[in-house]
XYZ file of C-alpha atoms in Angstrom:
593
model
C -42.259 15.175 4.913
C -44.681 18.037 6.223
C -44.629 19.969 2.990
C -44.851 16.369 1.236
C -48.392 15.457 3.326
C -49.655 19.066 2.392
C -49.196 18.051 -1.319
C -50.803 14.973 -0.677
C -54.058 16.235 1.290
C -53.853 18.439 -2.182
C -54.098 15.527 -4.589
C -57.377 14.285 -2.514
C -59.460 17.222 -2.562
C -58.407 17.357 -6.566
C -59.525 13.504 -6.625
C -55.940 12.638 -7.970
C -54.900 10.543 -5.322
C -55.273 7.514 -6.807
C -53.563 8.697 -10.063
C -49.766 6.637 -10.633
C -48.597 9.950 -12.605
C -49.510 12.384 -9.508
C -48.630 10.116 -6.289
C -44.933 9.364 -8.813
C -43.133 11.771 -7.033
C -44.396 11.257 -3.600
C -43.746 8.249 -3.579
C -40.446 8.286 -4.781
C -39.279 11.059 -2.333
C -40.360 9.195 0.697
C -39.256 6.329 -0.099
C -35.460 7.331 -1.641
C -34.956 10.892 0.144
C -32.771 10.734 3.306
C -35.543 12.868 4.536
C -38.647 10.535 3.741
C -40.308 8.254 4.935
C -40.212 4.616 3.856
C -43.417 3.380 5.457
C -45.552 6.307 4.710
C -44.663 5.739 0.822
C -45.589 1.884 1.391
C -49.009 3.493 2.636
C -49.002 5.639 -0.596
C -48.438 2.803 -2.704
C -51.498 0.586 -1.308
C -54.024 3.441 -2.141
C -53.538 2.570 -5.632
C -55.603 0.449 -7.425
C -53.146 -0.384 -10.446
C -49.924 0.882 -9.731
C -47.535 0.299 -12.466
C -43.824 -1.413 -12.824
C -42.288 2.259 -12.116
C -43.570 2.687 -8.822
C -42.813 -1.252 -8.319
C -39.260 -0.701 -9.287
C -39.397 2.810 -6.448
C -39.974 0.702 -3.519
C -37.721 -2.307 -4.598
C -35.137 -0.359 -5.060
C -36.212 1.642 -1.722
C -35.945 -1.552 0.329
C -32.979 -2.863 -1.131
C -31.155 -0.187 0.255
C -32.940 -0.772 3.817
C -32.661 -2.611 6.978
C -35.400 -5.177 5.361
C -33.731 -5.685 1.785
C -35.683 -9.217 1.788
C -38.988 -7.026 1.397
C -38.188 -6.049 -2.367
C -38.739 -9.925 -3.501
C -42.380 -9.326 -1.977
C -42.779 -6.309 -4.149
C -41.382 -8.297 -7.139
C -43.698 -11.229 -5.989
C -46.899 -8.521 -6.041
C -45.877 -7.115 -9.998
C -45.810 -10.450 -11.264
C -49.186 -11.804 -9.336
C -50.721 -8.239 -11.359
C -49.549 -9.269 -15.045
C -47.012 -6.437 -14.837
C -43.691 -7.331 -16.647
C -40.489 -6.100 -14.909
C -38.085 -3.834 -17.104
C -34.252 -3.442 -16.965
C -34.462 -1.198 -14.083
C -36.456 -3.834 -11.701
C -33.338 -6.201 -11.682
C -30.192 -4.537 -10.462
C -31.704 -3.930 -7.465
C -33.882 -7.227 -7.154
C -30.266 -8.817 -7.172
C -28.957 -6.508 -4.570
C -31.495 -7.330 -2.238
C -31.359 -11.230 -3.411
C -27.320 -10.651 -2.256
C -28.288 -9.635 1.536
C -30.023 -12.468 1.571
C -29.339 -15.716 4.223
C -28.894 -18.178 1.496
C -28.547 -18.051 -2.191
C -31.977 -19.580 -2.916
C -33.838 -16.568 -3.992
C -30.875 -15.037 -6.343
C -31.173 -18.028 -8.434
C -34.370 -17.719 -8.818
C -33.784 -14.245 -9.826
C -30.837 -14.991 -12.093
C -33.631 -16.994 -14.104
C -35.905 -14.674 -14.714
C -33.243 -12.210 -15.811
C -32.684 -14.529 -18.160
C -36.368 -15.579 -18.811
C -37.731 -11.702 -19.293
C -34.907 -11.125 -22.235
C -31.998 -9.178 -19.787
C -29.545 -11.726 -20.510
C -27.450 -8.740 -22.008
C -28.123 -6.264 -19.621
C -24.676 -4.837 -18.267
C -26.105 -3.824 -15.246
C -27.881 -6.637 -14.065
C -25.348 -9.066 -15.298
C -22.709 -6.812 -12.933
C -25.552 -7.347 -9.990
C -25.242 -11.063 -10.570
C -21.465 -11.313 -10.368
C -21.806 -9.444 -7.543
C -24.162 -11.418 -5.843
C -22.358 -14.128 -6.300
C -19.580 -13.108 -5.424
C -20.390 -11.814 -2.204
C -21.503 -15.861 -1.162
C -18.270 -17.112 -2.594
C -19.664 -18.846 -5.371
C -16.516 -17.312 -7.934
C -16.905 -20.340 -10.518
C -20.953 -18.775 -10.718
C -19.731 -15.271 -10.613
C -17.026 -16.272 -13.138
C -19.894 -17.983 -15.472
C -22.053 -14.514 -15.537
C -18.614 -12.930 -16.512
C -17.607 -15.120 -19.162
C -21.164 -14.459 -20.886
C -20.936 -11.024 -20.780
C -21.842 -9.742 -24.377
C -19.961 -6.390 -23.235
C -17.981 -5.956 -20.069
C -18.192 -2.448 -18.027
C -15.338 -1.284 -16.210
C -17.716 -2.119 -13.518
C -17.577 -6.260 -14.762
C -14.020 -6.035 -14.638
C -13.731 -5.051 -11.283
C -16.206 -7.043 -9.736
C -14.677 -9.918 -10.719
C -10.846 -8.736 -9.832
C -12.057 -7.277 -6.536
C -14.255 -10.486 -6.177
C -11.327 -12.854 -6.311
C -9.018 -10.596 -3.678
C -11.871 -10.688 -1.629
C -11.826 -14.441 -1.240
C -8.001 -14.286 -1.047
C -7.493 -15.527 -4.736
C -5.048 -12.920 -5.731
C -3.360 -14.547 -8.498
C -7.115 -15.301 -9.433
C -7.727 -11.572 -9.876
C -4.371 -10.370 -11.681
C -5.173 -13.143 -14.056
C -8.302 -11.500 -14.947
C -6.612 -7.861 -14.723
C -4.437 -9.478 -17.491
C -7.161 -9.431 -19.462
C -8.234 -6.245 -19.602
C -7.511 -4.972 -23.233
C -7.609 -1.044 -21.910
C -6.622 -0.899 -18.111
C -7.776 2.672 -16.381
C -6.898 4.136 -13.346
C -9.910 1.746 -11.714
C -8.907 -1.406 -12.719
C -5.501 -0.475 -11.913
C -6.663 0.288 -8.234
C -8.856 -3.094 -7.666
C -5.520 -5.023 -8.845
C -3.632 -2.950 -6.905
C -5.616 -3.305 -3.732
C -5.705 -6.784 -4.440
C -1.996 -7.373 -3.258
C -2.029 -5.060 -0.399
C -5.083 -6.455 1.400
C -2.994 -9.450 1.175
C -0.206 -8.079 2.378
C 1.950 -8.579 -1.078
C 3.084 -5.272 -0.500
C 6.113 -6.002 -3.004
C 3.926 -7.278 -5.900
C 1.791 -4.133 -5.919
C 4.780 -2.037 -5.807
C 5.723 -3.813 -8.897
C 2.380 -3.123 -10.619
C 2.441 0.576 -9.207
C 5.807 0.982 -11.023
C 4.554 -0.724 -14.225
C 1.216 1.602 -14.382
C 3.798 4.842 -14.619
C 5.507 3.163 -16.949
C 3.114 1.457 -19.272
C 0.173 3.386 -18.996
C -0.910 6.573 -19.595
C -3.333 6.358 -16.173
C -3.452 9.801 -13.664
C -2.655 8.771 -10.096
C -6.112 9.686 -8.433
C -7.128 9.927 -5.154
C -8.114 6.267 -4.877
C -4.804 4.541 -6.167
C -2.926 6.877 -3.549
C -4.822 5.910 -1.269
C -3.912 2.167 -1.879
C -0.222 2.823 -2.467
C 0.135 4.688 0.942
C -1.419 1.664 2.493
C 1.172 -0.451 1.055
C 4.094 1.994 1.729
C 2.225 1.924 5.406
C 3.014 -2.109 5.561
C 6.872 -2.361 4.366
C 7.774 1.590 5.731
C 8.369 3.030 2.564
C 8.841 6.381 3.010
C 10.350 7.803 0.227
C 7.619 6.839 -2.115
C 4.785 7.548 0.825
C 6.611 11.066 0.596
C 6.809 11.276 -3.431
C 2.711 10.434 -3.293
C 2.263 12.996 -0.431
C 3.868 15.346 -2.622
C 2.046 13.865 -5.752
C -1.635 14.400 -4.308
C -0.577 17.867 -3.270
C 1.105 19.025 -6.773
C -2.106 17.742 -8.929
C -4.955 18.776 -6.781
C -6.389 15.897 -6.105
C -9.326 16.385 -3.378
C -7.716 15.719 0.042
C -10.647 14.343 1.467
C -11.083 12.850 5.180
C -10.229 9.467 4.255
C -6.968 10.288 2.082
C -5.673 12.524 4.775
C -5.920 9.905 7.281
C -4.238 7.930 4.919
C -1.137 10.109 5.064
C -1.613 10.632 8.526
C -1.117 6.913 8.815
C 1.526 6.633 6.508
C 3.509 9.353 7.776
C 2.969 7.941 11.553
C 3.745 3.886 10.656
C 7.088 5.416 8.629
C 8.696 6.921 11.755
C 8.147 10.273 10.644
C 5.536 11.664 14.204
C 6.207 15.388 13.031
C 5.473 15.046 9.640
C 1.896 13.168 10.400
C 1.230 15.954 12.867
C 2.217 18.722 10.483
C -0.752 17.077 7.702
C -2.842 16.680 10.781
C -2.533 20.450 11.957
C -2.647 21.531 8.726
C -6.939 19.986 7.670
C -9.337 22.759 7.402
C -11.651 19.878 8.991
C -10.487 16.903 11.518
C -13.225 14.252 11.092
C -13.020 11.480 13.708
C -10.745 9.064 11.819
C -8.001 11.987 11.740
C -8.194 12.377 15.243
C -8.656 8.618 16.475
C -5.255 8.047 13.691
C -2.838 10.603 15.315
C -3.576 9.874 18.466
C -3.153 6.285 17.678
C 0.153 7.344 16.022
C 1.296 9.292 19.405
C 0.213 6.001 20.978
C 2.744 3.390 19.107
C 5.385 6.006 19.639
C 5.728 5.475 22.980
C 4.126 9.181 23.109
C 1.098 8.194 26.030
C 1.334 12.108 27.667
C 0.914 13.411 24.033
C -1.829 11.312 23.136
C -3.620 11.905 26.442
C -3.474 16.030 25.146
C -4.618 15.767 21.791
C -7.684 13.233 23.500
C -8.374 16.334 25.457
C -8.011 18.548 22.796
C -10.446 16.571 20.794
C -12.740 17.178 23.164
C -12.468 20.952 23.439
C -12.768 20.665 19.503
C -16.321 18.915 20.310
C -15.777 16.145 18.648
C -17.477 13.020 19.698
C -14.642 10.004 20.912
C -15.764 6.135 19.599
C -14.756 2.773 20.788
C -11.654 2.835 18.770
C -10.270 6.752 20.547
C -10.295 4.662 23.627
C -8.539 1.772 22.518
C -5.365 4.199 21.218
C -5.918 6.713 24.026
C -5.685 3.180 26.826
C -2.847 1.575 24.007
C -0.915 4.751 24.606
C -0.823 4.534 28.145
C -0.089 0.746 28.091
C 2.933 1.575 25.802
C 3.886 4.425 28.268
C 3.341 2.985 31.771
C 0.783 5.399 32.233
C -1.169 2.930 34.577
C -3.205 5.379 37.108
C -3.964 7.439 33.443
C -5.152 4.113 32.070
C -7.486 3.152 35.039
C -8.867 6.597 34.621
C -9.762 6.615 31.032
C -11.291 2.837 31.528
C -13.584 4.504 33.813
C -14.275 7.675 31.896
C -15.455 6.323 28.862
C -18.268 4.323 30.387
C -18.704 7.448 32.862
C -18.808 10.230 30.486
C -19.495 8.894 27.423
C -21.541 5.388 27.711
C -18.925 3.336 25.846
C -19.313 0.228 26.883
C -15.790 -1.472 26.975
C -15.309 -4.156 24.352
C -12.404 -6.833 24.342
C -10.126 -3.974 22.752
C -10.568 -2.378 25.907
C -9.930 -5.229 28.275
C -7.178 -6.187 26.339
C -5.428 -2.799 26.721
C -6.023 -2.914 30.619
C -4.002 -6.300 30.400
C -1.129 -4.992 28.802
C -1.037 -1.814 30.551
C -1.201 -3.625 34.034
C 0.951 -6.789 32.911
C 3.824 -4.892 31.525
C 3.890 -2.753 34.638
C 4.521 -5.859 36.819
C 1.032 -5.881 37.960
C 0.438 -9.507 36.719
C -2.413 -10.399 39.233
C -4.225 -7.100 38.532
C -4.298 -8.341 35.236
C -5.269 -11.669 35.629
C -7.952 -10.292 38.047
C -9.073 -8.198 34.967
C -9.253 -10.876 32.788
C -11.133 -13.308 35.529
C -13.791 -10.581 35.719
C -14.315 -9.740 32.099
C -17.945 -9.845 31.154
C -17.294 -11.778 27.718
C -14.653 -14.764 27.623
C -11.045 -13.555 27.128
C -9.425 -13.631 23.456
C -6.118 -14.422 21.920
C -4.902 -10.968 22.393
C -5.767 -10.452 25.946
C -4.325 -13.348 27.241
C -1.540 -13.165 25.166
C -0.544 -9.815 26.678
C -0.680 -11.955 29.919
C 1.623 -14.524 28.674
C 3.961 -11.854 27.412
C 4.077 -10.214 30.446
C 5.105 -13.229 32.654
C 7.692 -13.897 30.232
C 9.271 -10.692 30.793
C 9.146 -10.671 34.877
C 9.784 -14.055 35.157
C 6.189 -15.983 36.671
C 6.181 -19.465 35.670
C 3.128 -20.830 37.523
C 1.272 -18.191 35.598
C 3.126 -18.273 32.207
C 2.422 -21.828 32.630
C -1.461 -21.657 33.067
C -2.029 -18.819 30.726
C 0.672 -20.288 27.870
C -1.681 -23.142 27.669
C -5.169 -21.217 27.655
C -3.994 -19.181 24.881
C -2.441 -22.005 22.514
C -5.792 -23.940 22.601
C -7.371 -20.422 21.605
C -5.063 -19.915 18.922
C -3.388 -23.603 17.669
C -1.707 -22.547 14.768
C -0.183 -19.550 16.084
C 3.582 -20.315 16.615
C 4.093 -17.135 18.597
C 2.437 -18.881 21.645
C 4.379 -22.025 21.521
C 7.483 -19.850 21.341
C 7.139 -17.867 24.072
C 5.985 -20.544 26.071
C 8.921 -22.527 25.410
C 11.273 -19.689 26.296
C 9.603 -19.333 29.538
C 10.244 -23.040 30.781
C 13.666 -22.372 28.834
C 14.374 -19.280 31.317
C 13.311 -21.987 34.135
C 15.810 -24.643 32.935
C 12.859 -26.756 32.314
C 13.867 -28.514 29.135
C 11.713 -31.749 29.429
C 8.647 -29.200 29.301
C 10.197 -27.211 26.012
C 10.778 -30.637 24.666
C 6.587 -31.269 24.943
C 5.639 -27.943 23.658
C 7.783 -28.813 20.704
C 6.427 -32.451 20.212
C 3.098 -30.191 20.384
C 3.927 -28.254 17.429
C 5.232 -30.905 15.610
C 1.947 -32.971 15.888
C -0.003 -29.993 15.121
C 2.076 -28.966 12.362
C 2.801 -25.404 13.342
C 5.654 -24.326 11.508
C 7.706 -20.803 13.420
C 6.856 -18.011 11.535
C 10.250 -16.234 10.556
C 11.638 -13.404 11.395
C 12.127 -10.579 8.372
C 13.258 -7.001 8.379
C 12.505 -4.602 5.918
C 14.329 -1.240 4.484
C 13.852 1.306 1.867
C 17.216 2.416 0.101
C 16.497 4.608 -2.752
C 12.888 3.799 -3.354
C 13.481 -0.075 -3.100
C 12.220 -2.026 -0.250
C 15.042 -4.620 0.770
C 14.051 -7.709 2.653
C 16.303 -10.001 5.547
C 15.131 -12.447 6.936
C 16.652 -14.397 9.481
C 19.865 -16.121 8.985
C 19.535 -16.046 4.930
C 21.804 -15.186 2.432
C 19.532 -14.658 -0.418
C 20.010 -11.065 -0.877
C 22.544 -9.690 -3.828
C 24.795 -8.338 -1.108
C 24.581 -10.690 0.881
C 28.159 -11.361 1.615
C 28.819 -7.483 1.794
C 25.768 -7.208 4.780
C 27.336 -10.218 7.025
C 31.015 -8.917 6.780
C 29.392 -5.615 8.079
C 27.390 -7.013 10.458
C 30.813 -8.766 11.680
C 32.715 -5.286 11.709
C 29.094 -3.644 13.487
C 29.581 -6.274 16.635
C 33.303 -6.322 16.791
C 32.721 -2.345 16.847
C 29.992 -2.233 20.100
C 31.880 -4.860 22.003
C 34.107 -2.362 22.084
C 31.491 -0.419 23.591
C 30.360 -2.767 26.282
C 27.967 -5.618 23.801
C 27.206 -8.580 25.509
C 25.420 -10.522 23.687
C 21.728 -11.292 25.538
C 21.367 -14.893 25.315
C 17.718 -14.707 26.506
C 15.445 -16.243 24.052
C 17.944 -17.998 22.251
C 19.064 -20.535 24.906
C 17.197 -23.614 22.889
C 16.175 -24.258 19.716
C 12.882 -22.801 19.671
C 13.563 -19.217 18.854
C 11.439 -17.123 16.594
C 14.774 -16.499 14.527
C 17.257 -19.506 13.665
C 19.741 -20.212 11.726
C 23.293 -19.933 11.257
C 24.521 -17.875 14.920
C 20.703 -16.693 15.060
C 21.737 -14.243 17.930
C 23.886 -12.378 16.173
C 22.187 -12.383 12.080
C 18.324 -11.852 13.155
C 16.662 -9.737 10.176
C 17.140 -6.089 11.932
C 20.947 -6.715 12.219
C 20.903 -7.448 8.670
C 19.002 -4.502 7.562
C 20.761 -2.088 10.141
C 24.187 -3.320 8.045
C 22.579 -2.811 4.797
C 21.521 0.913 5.418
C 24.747 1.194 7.031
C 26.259 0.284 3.656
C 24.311 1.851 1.531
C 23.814 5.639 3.782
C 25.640 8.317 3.866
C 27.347 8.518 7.395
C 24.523 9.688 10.315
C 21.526 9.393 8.204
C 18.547 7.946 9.753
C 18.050 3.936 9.166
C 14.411 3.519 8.953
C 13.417 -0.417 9.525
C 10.230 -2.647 9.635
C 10.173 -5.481 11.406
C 6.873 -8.418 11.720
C 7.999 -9.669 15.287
C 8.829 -8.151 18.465
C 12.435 -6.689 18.822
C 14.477 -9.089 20.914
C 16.298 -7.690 24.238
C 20.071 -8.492 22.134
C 18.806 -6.738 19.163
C 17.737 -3.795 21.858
C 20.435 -3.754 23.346
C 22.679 -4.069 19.558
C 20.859 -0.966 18.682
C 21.511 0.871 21.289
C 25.177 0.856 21.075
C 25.295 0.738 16.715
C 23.194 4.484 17.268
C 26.012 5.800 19.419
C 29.096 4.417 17.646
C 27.667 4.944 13.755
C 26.382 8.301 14.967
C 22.955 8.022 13.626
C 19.348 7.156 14.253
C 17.544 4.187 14.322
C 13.670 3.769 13.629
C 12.402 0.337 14.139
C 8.755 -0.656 14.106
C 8.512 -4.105 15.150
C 4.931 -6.045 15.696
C 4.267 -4.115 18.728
C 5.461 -0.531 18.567
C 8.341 1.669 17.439
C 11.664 2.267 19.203
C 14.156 5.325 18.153
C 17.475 4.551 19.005
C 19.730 8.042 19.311
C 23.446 8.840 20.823
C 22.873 5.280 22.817
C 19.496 5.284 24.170
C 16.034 4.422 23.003
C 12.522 6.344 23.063
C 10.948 3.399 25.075
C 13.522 3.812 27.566
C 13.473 -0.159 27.726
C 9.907 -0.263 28.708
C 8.479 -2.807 25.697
C-alpha cells in the first residue's frame, strides 16, 4: 500500500487522477489484494466523477468477499441511479453477497434483474442463484434455476447435488447425480460426500466401488479424502490402507488436510502406530495434524503420550487452539490423569488466553466423574459461567451410574432428559440406575415417559471388515447370510470362557430397558456377533478389528477379555466413547471406561 500511495500522489501531479483507465489498477489492488486496503479504494472510487461498470463490478465483488457483503447492493444501487448497465460480471457476485444476506428479500430482487438485463443464460450467474438459494433452503427455487439451465456446468451439477445433502435430502441429490450424462471425478465426490455426511457409510461404499468399475474417473485427492472419512465411520481398514497406498503410488499432493485425513483414519481404525508413522513422516505438521494425533493418543486410552506430543508441539512452536485442549483434557479424562487435567484447565487460560468453552467444562466432568470425584464435578458444573449442555451433564449421569449415587443420578438423569427429549440414551441409563436400586415403580415411569414422548431405543450394531466388506450385527438379529453359522459360534465362544471363569454380568440387563434386546440380549449384543464372525472368517490369532455406536457393556468387557486369551488373538473395539484392545486376557483401559 506504500508503493501503491506513491503511484497515486503520481497520477495527481500528472492530473490523471480522476481518469477510470489510470486509478483501474489502484483500485482494484486495494480493494482485492490481501495486502490492500478496502476503504482506501472506496476513497479512490469517490474521486471520480463518472466511474464506469468495471470499477462498479471491483468493489462489488470486493465487498462480497468482506465482513460487510450487504455493501455491494449499495454499489449496485449507485450504477443503476448513474444510467450504467451492469454486465455478466456484476451478477455472480451481486448474488453472493444477496446469499449472506438476513433474509431472501434482496436476492429476488436480484434474480429479476438477471433476468430483466438479458443474463437469463448466463452459467455463472444462474450457478450463483442456485446457490443462493440453496444456502436459505429454498431447494424447489434452487431446483427451478436448475431446471432452466440452457447449459449446465459441472459447477450446476454440484450445486444442486451438494445442495440437497446439505439439507439432508440425500436420495434428493443421487437422483440428480443420476442424471448426469458424463459423471467426473467432481460429481462423483459431491455424491459421494453426500452419503457420508449422512453417515450412509455403506451406500457410498457402493458408489465408490461402482466409480472403479464404471467409470474411467482418477481417484484424486478430494474423493480420498471422502472415502477415508467413510472408512473412518464403519473402521474399514483395509480399503483406508488400499487408498493410503493409492494417494502415495499416484502422486497425488499430500496436502495438510489429506494427511490429517489419514492420520484420522489410521487412528479411528485401531492402527496408533501406523497414524504416528504418517504423522512423523510430514515435511510440515500444520495444527490440524497435531490437534488429530494427539486426539488419536487421547481415545486410545494413551493420556501420558498425548500429554508429550502437547509438549512437543510446543517446542515445535506451534500455536495450541481450543480444540488441542479439548483432546489434550479428553486424554487425561480417558486416562485418570486428574491432577494432569486440573493443570492443563489452568494452563490454557494461564499461558495461552483460551478461554474455556463447554468442550472444556465438559472434559473436567468426565475426568473428575469417572474418577469417583462426583461432587467435584457437580461443583464444576454449578460454577460454569454458561448453562451446562447435554454432554456435560451427561458425563455426570454416566458417572453416577457407574459408582452407584442415586440421589444424584436421580437429579442429574432428569436435568439432562429435558435437555435432550428424544435422546433414548438418557432414559436408558436412568432406568438402569433405579434398576441397580431395585426401584422398579420409578423404571416403570421413565418408560411410560418414553412411551408418551415417543422415543424409540436406539439399537445396538457392530461393525467388521472381512476382506474389504463391512459386515453389520445388530442386536439380537438374524438378518445376516451367516447368520446361523455366527450364533452357533457365539454358543461354542461362551461355553469356551466359562471354562475360563465367564460369568455373565447381569448389570444393565436386569429389566427391559436395555440399549440391546432381544432374544438372550446378554449374551447376542452386536460385538459378540461380530467377534464370532471374524472368528469364523480369520485365520487363527489375527487381529478382530470392530466398530461399535454405543458404549461397550461391562459383560461384553468382561466376554472380551477372556475370548482374547482363549482364541489367542487381539481385539480392537471402538465403541461411542473410546477404544479398548483386548490381548492375552486384559484390556488397554485396564477397566477404567
Amino acid at each position: 500500500m506504500a508503493e501503491l500511495k506513491q503511484h497515486h500522489s503520481l497520477l495527481i501531479r500528472l492530473g490523471l487522477s480522476s481518469d477510470n483507465h489510470a486509478i483501474s489498477p489502484l483500485i482494484t489492488f486495494s480493494s482485492l489484494s490481501p495486502y490492500g486496503n478496502l476503504r482506501y479504494a472506496v476513497t479512490l472510487f469517490s474521486t471520480l466523477p463518472n466511474p464506469d461498470t468495471f470499477l462498479f463490478n471491483t468493489l462489488i465483488r470486493a465487498f462480497s468477499l468482506s465482513q460487510t457483503p450487504s455493501t455491494s447492493l449499495l454499489f449496485y444501487s449507485d450504477m443503476l441511479h448513474r444510467s450504467l448497465s451492469p454486465n455478466n460480471f456484476t451478477f455472480p457476485s451481486l448474488i453472493k453477497s444477496s446469499s449472506l444476506s438476513a433474509t431472501i428479500h434482496h436476492g429476488r430482487q436480484v434474480h429479476a434483474h438477471v433476468l430483466k438485463f438479458g443474463f437469463g443464460s448466463d452459467v455463472y450467474a444462474l450457478n450463483a442463484l442456485a446457490h443462493m438459494y440453496v444456502s436459505f433452503g429454498l431447494l424447489g427455487d434452487a431446483r427451478k434455476v436448475f431446471d432452466r439451465m440452457p447449459v449446465r456446468s459441472v459447477v450446476s451439477w454440484t450445486i444442486m447435488i451438494s445442495g440437497y445433502a446439505q439439507w439432508g435430502l440425500v436420495d434428493e441429490a443421487l437422483a440428480v447425480f443420476e442424471l448426469l450424462p458424463q459423471k467426473n471425478s467432481v460429481a462423483w465426490n459431491a455424491v459421494i460426500a453426500a452419503f457420508v455426511g449422512s453417515n450412509r457409510f455403506r451406500e457410498a461404499f457402493g458408489l465408490f466401488h461402482r466409480m472403479r468399475k464404471e467409470e474411467e474417473v482418477e481417484l484424486d485427492m478430494y474423493v480420498a479424502a471422502t472415502m477415508l472419512s467413510a472408512c473412518t465411520g464403519v473402521g474399514a481398514l483395509e480399503m483406508g490402507e488400499w487408498i493410503h497406498r493409492y494417494v502415495v503410488r499416484s502422486g497425488i499432493d499430500l496436502d495438510s488436510k489429506l494427511a490429517t485425513t489419514i492420520i484420522d483414519m489410521y487412528c479411528k481404525c485401531g492402527c496408533l502406530d501406523k497414524a504416528f508413522k504418517v504423522f512423523g513422516g510430514l515435511q510440515v505438521k500444520g495444527l490440524s495434524s497435531w490437534n488429530c494425533m494427539i486426539g488419536g493418543f487421547a481415545m486410545h486410552g494413551k493420556g501420558k503420550d498425548a500429554i508429550r506430543l502437547f509438549r512437543e508441539m510446543e517446542k515445535e512452536m506451534v500455536s495450541p487452539d481450543s480444540v488441542t485442549f479439548v483432546n489434550v483434557l479428553s486424554a487425561c479424562a480417558h486416562s485418570g490423569l486428574v491432577e494432569e487435567g486440573r493443570y492443563y484447565f489452568r494452563y490454557m487460560t494461564e499461558v495461552h488466553g483460551i478461554e474455556p468453552a463447554k468442550e472444556h467444562y465438559g472434559c473436567m466432568v468426565d475426568l473428575l466423574a469417572r474418577a469417583g470425584r462426583l461432587e467435584e464435578a457437580r461443583k464444576v458444573i454449578d460454577e460454569m459461567p454458561m448453562n451446562p449442555d447435554a454432554g456435560a451433564l451427561g458425563a455426570l449421569l454416566g458417572a453416577c451410574k457407574i459408582h452407584g449415587n442415586l440421589e444424584l443420578g436421580e437429579e442429574i438423569g432428569k436435568r439432562v432428559i429435558e435437555l435432550e427429549p428424544g435422546n433414548s440414551g438418557r432414559y436408558v441409563l436412568l432406568a438402569n440406575i433405579y434398576a441397580d436400586c431395585g426401584k422398579w415403580q420409578e423404571v416403570a415411569n421413565v418408560r411410560k415417559v418414553m412411551n408418551d414422548r415417543g422415543v424409540k431405543k436406539v439399537p445396538g450394531f457392530s461393525m467388521i471388515e472381512m476382506e474389504g466388506t463391512v459386515n453389520e450385527f445388530v442386536a439380537g438379529e438374524r438378518t445376516h447370510p451367516l447368520a446361523q453359522e455366527v450364533y452357533a459360534k457365539v454358543g461354542e465362544i461362551l461355553e469356551s470362557i466359562k471354562m475360563v471363569g465367564y460369568v455373565p454380568e447381569n448389570e444393565g440387563v436386569l429389566h427391559d430397558l436395555a440399549e440391546e434386546e432381544g432374544e438372550s440380549p446378554l449374551f447376542y449384543h452386536s460385538e459378540k456377533l461380530a467377534i464370532a464372525y471374524g472368528l469364523l472368517k480369520n485365520k487363527p490369532g489375527e487381529t478382530l478389528r470392530i466398530t461399535k455406536n454405543l458404549r461397550v457393556c461391562k459383560d461384553c468387557h468382561q466376554a472380551c477379555k477372556l475370548i482374547s486369551k482363549v482364541y489367542e488373538c487381539d481385539i480392537i473395539l471402538r465403541d461411542r466413547n473410546r477404544f479398548h484392545h483386548f490381548s492375552n486376557g486384559s484390556c488397554s483401559c485396564n477397566d477404567y471406561w
